[in-house]
PDB file of C-alpha atoms in Angstrom:
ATOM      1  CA  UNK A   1     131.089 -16.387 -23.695  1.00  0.00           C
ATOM      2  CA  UNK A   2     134.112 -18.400 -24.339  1.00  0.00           C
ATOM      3  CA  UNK A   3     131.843 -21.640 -23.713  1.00  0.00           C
ATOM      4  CA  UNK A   4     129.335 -20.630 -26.671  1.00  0.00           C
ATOM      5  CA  UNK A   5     132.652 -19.582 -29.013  1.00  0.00           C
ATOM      6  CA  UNK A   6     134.005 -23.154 -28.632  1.00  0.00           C
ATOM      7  CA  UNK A   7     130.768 -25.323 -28.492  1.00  0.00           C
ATOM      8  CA  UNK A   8     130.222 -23.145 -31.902  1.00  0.00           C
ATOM      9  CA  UNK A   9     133.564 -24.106 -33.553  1.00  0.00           C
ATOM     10  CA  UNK A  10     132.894 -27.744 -32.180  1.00  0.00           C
ATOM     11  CA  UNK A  11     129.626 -27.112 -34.799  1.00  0.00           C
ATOM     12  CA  UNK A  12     131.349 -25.733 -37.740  1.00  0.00           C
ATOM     13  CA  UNK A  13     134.118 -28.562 -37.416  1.00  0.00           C
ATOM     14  CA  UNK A  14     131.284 -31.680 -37.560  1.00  0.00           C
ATOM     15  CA  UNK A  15     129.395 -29.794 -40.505  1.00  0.00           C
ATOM     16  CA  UNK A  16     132.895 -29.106 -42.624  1.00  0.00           C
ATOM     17  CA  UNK A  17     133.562 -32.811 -42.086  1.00  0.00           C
ATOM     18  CA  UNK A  18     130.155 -33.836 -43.230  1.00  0.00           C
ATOM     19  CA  UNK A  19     130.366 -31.955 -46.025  1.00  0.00           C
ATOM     20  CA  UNK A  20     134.048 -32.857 -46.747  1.00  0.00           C
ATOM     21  CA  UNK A  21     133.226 -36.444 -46.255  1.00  0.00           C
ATOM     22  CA  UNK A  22     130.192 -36.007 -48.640  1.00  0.00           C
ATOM     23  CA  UNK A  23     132.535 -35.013 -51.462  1.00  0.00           C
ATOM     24  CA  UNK A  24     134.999 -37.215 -51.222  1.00  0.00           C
ATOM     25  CA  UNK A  25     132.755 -40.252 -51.281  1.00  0.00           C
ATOM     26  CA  UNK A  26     130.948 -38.438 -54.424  1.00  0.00           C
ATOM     27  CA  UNK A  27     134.377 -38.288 -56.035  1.00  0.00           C
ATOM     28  CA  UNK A  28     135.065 -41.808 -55.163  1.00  0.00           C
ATOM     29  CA  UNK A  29     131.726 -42.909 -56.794  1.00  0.00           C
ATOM     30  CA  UNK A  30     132.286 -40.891 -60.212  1.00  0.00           C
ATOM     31  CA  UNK A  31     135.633 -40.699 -60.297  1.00  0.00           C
ATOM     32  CA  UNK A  32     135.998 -44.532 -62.893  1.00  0.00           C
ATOM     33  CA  UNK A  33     133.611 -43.384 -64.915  1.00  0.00           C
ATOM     34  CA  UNK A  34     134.709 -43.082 -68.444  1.00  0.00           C
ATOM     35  CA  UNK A  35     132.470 -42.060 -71.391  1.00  0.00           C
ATOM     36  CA  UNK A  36     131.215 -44.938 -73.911  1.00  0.00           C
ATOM     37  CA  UNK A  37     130.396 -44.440 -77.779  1.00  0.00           C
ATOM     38  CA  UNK A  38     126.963 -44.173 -79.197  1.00  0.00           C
ATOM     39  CA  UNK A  39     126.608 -47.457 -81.725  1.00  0.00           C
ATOM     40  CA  UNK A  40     123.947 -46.081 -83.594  1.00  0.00           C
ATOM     41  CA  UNK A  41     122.025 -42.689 -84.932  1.00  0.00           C
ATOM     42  CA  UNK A  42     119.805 -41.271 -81.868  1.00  0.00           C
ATOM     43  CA  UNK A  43     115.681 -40.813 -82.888  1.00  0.00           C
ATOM     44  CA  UNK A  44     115.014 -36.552 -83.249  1.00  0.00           C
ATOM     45  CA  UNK A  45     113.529 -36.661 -80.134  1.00  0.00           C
ATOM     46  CA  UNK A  46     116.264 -38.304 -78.291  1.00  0.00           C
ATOM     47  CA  UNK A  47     119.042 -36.489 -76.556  1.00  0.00           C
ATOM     48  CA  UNK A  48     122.259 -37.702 -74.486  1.00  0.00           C
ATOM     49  CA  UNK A  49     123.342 -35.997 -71.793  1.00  0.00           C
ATOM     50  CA  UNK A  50     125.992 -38.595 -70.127  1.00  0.00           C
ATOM     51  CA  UNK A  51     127.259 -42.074 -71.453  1.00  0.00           C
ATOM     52  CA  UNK A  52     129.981 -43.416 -69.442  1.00  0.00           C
ATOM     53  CA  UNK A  53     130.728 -46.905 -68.454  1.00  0.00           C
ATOM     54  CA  UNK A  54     133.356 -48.174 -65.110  1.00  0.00           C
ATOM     55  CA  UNK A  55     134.566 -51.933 -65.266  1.00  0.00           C
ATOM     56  CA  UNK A  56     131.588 -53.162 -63.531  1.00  0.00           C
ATOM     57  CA  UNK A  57     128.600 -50.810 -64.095  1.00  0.00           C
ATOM     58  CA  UNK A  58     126.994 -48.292 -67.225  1.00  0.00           C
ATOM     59  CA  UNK A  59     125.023 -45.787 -66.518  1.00  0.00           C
ATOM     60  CA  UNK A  60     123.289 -43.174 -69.468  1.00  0.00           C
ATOM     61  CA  UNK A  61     121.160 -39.720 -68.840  1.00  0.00           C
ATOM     62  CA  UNK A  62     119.475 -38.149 -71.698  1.00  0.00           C
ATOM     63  CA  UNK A  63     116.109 -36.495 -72.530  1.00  0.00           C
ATOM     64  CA  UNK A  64     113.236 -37.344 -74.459  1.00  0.00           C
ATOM     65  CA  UNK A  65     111.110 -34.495 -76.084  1.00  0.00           C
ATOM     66  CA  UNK A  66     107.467 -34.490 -77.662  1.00  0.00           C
ATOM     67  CA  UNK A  67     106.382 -33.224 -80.159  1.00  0.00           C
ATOM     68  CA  UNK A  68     103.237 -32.157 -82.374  1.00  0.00           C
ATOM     69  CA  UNK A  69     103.694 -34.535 -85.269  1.00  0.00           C
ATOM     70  CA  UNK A  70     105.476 -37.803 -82.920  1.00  0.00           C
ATOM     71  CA  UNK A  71     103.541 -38.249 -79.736  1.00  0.00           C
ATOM     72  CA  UNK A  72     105.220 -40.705 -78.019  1.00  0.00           C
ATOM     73  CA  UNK A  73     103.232 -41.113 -74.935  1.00  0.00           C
ATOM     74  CA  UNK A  74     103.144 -44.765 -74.177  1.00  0.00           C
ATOM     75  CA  UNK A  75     106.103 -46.045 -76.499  1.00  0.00           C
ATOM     76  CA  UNK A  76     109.012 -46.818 -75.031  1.00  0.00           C
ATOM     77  CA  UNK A  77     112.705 -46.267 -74.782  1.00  0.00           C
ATOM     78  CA  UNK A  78     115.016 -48.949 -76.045  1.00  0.00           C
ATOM     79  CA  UNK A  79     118.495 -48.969 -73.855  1.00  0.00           C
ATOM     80  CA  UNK A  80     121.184 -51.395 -75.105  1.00  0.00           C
ATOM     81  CA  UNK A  81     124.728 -51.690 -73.809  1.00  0.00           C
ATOM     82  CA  UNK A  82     127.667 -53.642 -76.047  1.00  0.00           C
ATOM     83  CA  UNK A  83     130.684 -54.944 -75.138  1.00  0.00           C
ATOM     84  CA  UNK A  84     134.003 -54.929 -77.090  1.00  0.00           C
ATOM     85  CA  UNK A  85     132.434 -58.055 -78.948  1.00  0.00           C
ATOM     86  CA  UNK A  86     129.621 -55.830 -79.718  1.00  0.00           C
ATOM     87  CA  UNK A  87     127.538 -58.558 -78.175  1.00  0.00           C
ATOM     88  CA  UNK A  88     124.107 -56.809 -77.193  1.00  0.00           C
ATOM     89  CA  UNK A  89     125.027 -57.519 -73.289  1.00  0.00           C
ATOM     90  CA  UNK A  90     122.065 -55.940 -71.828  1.00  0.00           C
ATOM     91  CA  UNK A  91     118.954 -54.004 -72.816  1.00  0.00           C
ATOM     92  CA  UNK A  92     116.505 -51.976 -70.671  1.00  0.00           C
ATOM     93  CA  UNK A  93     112.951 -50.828 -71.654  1.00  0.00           C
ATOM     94  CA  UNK A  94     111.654 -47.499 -70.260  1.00  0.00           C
ATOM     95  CA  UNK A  95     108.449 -46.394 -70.535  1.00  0.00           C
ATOM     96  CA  UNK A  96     107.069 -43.212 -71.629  1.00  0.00           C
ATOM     97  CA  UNK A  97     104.669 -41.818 -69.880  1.00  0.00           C
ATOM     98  CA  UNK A  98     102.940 -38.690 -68.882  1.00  0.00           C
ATOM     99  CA  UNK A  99     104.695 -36.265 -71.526  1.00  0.00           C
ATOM    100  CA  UNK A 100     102.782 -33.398 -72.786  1.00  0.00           C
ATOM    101  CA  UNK A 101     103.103 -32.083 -76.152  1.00  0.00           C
ATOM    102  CA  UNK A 102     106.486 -30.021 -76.520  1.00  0.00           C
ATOM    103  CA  UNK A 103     107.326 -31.392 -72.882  1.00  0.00           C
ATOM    104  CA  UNK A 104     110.879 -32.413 -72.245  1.00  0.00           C
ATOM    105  CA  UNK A 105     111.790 -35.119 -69.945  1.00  0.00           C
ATOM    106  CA  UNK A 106     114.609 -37.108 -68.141  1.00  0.00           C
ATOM    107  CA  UNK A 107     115.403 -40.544 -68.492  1.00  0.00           C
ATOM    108  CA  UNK A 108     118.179 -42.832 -66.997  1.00  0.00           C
ATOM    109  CA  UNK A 109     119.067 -46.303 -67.469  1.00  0.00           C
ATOM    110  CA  UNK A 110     121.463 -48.168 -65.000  1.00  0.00           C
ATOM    111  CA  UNK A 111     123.290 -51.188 -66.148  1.00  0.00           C
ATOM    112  CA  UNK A 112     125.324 -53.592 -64.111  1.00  0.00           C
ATOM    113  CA  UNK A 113     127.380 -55.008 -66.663  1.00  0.00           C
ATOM    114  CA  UNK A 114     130.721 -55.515 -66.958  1.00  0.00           C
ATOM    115  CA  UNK A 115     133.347 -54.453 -70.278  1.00  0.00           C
ATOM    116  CA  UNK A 116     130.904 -51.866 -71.493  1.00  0.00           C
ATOM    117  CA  UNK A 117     132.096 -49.984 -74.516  1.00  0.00           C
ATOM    118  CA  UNK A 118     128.804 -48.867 -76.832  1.00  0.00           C
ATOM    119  CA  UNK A 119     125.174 -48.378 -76.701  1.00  0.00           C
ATOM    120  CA  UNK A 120     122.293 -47.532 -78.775  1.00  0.00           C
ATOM    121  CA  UNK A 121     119.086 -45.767 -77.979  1.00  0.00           C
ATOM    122  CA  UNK A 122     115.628 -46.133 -79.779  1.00  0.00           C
ATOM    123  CA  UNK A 123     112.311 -45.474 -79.587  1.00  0.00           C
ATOM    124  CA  UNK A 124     109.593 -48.587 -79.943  1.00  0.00           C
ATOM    125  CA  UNK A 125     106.287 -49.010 -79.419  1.00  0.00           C
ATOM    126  CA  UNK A 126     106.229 -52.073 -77.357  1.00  0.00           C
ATOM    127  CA  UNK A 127     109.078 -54.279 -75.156  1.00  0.00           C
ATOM    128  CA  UNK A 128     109.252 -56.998 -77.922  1.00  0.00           C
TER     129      UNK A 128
END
């Protein structure tokens, strides 16, 4: 009986350090990101949900929502990122695809870039 008790607390150690470990490295990821300012108005059916920016690296979440009067199935989704200059440094096109009337979606747009400090979010209906 004693065996099972310890070879069980053996067990619960290795999973709390897994899960432990798993945080901190989580923390260490997130932990220099600081939020960045939105350069321009967002489109109706735009939202942001996270903006942030670490000395290297942007990264923005938001959602894009259908609707009856604006279908926006294949336009796309104009990311730009700005640096204190407010030199376009980068700018990502994401397609939109597969949304159903009314439907809400996610989007995300990674940027490695470094000095980020604004962006701007549109919606166009080609990558030109």
């Amino acid at each position: 009986m004693s065996d099972l008790n310890k070879d069980f607390k053996i067990v619960l150690l290795v999973v709390a350090g897994f899960l432990i470990t798993g945080f901190l490295i989580f923390i260490g990821f997130n932990v220099n990101f600081k939020p960045i300012e939105l350069k321009s108005e967002l489109p109706n059916q735009i939202s942001i949900e996270k903006a942030e920016a670490t000395k290297a690296q942007a990264r923005i979440y938001g959602y894009v929502q259908n609707s009856n009067e604006n279908n926006l199935s294949g336009k796309f989704i104009r990311v730009s990122v700005f640096n204190n200059n407010n030199e376009n440094v980068e700018t990502k096109y994401l397609k939109i695809e597969n949304l159903e009337k009314n439907e809400r979606k996610l989007f995300k747009a990674w940027f490695n870039q470094k000095k980020v400090k604004s962006y701007s979010v549109d919606i166009v209906d080609s990558e030109n």
